[in-house]
PDB file of C-alpha atoms in Angstrom:
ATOM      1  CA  UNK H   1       3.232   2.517  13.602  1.00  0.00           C
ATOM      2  CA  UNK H   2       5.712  -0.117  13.618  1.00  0.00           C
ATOM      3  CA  UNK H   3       8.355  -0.475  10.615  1.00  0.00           C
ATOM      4  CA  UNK H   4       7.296  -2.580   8.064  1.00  0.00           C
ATOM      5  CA  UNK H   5       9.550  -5.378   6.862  1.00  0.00           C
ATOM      6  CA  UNK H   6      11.625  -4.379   4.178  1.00  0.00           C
ATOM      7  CA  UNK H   7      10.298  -7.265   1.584  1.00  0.00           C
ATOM      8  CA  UNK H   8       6.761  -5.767   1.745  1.00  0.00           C
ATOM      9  CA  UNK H   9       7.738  -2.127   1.668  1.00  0.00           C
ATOM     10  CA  UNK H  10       7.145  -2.002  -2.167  1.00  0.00           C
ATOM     11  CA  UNK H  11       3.614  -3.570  -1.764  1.00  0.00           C
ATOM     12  CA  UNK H  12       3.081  -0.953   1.074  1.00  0.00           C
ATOM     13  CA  UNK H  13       3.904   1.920  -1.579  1.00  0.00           C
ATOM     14  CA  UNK H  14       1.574   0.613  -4.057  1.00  0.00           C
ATOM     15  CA  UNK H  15      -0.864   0.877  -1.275  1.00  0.00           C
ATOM     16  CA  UNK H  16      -0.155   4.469  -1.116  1.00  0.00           C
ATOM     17  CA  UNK H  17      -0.820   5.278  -4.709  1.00  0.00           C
ATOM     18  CA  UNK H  18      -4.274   3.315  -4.324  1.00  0.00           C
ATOM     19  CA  UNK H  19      -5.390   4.972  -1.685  1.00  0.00           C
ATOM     20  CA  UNK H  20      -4.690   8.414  -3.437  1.00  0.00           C
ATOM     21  CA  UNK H  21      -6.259   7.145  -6.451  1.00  0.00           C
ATOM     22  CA  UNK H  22      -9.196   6.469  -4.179  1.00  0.00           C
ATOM     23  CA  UNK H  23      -9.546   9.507  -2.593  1.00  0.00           C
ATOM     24  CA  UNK H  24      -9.049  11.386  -6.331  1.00  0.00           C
ATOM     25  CA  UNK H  25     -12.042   9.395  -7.458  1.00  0.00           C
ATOM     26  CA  UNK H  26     -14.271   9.806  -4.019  1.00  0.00           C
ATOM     27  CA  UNK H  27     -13.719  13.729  -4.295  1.00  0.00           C
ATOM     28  CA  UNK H  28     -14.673  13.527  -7.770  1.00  0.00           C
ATOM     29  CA  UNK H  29     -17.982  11.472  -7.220  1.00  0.00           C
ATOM     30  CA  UNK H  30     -18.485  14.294  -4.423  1.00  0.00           C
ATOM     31  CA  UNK H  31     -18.150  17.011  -6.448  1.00  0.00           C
ATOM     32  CA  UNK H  32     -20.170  18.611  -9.673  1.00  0.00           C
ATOM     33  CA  UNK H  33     -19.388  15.928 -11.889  1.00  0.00           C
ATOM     34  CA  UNK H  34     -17.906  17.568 -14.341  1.00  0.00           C
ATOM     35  CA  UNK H  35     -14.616  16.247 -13.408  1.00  0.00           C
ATOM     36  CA  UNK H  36     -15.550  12.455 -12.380  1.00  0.00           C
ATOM     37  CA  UNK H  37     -15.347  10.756 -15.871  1.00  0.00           C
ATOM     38  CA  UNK H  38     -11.727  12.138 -15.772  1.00  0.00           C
ATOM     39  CA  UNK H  39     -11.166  10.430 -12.639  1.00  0.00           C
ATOM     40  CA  UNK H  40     -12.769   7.181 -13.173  1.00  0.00           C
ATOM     41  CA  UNK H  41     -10.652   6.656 -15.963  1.00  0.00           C
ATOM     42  CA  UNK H  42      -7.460   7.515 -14.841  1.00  0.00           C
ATOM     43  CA  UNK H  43      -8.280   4.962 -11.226  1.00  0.00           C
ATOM     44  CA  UNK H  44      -9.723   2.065 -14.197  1.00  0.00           C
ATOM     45  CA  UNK H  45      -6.612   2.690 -15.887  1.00  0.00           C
ATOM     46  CA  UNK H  46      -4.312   2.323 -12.214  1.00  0.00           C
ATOM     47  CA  UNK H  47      -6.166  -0.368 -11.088  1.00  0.00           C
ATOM     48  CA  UNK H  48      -5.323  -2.333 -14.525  1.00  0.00           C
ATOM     49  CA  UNK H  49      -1.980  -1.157 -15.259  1.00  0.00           C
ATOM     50  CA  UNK H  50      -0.488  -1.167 -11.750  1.00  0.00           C
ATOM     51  CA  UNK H  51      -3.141  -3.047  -8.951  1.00  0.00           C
ATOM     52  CA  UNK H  52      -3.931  -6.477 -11.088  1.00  0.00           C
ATOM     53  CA  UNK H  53       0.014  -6.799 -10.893  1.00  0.00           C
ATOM     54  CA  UNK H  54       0.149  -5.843  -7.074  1.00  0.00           C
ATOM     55  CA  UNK H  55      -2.841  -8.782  -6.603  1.00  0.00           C
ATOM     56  CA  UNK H  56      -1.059 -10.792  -8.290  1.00  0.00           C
ATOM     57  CA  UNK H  57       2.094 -10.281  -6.118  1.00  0.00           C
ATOM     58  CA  UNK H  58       0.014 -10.505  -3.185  1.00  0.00           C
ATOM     59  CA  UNK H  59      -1.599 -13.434  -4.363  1.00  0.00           C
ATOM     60  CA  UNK H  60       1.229 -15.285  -5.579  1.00  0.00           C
ATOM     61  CA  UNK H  61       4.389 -14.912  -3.324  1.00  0.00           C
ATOM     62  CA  UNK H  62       2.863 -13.168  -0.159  1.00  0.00           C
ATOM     63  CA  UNK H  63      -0.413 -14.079   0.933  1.00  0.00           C
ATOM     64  CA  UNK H  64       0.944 -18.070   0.253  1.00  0.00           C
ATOM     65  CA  UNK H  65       3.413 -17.604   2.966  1.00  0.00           C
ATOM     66  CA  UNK H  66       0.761 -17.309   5.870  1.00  0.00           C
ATOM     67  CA  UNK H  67      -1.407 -20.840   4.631  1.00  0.00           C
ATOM     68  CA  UNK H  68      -0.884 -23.311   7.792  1.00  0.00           C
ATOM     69  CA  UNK H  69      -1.815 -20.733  10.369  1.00  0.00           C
ATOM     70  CA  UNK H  70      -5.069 -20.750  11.778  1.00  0.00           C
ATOM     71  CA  UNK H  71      -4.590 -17.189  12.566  1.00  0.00           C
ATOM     72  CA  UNK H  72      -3.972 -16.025   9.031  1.00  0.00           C
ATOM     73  CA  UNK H  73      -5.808 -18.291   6.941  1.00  0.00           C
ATOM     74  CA  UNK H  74      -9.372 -16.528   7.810  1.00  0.00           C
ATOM     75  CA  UNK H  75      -7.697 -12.893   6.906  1.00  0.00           C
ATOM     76  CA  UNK H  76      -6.443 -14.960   3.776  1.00  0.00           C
ATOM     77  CA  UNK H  77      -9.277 -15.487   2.822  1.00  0.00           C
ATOM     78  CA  UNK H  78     -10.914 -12.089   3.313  1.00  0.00           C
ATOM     79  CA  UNK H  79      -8.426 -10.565   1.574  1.00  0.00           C
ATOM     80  CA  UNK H  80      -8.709 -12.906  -1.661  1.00  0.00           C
ATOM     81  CA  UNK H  81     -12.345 -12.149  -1.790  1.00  0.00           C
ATOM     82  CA  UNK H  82     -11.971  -8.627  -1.534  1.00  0.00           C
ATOM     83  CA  UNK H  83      -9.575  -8.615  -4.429  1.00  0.00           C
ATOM     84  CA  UNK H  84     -12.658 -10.380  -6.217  1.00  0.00           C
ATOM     85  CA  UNK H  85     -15.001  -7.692  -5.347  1.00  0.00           C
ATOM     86  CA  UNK H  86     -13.058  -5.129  -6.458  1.00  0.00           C
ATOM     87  CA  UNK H  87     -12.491  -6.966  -9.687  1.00  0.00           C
ATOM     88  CA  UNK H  88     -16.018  -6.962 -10.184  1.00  0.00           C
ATOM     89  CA  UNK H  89     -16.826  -3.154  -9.119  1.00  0.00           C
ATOM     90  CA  UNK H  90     -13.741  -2.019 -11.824  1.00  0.00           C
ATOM     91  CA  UNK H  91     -15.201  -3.902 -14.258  1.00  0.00           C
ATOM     92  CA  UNK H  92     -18.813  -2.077 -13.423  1.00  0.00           C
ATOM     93  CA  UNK H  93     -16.646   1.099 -13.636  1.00  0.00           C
ATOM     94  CA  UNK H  94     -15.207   0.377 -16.975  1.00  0.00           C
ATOM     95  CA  UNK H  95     -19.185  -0.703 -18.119  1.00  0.00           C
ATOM     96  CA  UNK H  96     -19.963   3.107 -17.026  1.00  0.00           C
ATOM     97  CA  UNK H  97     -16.448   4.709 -18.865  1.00  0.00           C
ATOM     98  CA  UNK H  98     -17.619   3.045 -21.749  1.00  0.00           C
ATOM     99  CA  UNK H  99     -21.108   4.569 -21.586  1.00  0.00           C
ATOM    100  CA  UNK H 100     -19.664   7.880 -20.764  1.00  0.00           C
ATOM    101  CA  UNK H 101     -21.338   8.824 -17.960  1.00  0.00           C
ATOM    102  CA  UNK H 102     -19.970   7.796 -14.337  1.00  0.00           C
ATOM    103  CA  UNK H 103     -22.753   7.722 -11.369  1.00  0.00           C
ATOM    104  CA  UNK H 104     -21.572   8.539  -7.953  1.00  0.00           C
ATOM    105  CA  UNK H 105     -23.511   5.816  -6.573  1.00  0.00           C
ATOM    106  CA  UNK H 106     -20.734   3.714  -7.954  1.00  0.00           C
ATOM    107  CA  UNK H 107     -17.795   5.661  -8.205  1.00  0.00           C
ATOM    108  CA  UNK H 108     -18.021   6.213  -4.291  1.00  0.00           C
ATOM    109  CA  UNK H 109     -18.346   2.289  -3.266  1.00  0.00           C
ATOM    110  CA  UNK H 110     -15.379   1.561  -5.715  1.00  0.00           C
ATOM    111  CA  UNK H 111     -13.113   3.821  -3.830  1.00  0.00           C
ATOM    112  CA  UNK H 112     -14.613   3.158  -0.527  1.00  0.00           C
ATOM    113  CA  UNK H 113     -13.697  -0.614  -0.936  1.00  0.00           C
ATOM    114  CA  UNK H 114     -10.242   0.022  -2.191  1.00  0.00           C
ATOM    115  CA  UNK H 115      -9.902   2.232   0.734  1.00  0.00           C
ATOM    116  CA  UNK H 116     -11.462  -0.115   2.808  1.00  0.00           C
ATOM    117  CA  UNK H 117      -9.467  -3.518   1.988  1.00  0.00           C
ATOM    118  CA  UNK H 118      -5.795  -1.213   1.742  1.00  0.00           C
ATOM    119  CA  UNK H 119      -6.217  -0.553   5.688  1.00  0.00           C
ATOM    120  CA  UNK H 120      -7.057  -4.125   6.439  1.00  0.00           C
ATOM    121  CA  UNK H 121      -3.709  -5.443   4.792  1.00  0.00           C
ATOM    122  CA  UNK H 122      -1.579  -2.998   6.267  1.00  0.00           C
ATOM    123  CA  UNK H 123      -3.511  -2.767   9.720  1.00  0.00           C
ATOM    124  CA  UNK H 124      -4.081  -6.542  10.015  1.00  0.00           C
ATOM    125  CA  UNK H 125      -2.634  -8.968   7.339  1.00  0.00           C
ATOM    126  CA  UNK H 126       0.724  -7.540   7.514  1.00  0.00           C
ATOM    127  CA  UNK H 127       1.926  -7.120  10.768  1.00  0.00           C
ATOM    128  CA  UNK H 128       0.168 -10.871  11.199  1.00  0.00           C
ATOM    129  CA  UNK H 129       2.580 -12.177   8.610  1.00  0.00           C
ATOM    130  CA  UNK H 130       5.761 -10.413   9.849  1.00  0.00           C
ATOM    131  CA  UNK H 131       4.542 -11.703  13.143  1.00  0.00           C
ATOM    132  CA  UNK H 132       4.117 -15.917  11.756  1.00  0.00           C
ATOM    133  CA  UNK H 133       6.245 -16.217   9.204  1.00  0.00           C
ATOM    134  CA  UNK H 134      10.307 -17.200   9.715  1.00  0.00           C
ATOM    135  CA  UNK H 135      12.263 -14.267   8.978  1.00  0.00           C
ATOM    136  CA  UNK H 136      14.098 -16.232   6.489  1.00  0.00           C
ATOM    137  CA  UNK H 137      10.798 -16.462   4.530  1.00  0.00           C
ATOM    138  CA  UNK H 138      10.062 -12.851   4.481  1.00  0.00           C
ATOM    139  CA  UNK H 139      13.888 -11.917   3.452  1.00  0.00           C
ATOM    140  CA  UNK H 140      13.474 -14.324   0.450  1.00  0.00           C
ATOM    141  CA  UNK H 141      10.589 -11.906  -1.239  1.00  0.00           C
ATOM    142  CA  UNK H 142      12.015 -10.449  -3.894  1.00  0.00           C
ATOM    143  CA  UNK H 143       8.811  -7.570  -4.998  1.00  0.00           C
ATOM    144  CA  UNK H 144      11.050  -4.345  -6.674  1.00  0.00           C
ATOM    145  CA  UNK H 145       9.997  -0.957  -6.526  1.00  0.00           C
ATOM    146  CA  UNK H 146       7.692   0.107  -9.265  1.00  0.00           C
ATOM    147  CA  UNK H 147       8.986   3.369 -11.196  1.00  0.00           C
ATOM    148  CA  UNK H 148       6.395   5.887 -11.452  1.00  0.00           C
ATOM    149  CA  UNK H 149       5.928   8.873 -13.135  1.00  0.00           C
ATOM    150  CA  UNK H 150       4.746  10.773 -11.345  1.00  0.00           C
ATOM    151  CA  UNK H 151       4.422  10.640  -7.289  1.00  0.00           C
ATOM    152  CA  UNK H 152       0.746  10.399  -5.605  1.00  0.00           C
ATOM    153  CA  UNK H 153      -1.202  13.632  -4.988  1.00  0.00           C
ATOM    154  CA  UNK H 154      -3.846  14.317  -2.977  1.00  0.00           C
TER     155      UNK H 154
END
């Protein structure tokens, strides 16, 4: 896998802790169900205290930097729409944490998606920005390392 650029690195992290938070809540929706509400709540609770900020990020300072190229707009836009689609299965989630009871029918398609839209960025958008964008451009990204309290398990 080739190195990542150093700018992105912290987005490429956060990537790690989603797709552990996925795979928490995909075991879960396999499993007896007695441990799935559990999960759902603590990937709602990720996915608004730490992806909506990544998004954001993404959104904001990153994904801008590849408008102009005919190569990346079409990923561009992929990737904005996923972030909407996940928006709208979390909220679903949260309808079903409120209710108390978590199906797997959604729980699995939420964490699929994630899963799903995390190996596109890093498989495809990335490397297609490093590649387009003036290495200037990609030094000037200033995205800090999250702390976190505790590192992703599987």
């Amino acid at each position: 896998m080739p190195k990542r650029h150093a700018s992105l690195i912290p987005l490429t992290h956060d990537h790690h802790h989603a797709l552990a938070q996925a795979r928490r809540l995909r075991i879960a929706a396999g499993g007896d169900g007695a441990d799935l509400l559990a999960r759902a709540t603590d990937f709602f609770r990720f996915f608004h205290d730490e992806t909506l900020e990544h998004f954001r990020a993404e959104e904001e300072i990153v994904f801008p930097l590849g408008i102009g190229d005919d190569r990346a707009e079409p990923l561009l836009a992929r990737v904005m729409l996923e972030h909407l689609q996940l928006h709208a299965l979390v909220f679903s989630l949260g309808e079903e944490i409120a209710e108390g009871k978590i199906s797997p029918e959604l729980a699995i398609p939420v964490a699929d998606a994630l899963d799903a839209h995390i190996r596109f960025e890093e498989g495809e958008v990335f490397p297609l920005l490093e590649e387009i964008v003036p290495q200037d451009r990609l030094d000037a990204i200033a995205l800090p390392p999250r702390d976190r309290a505790e590192p992703p398990s599987s």
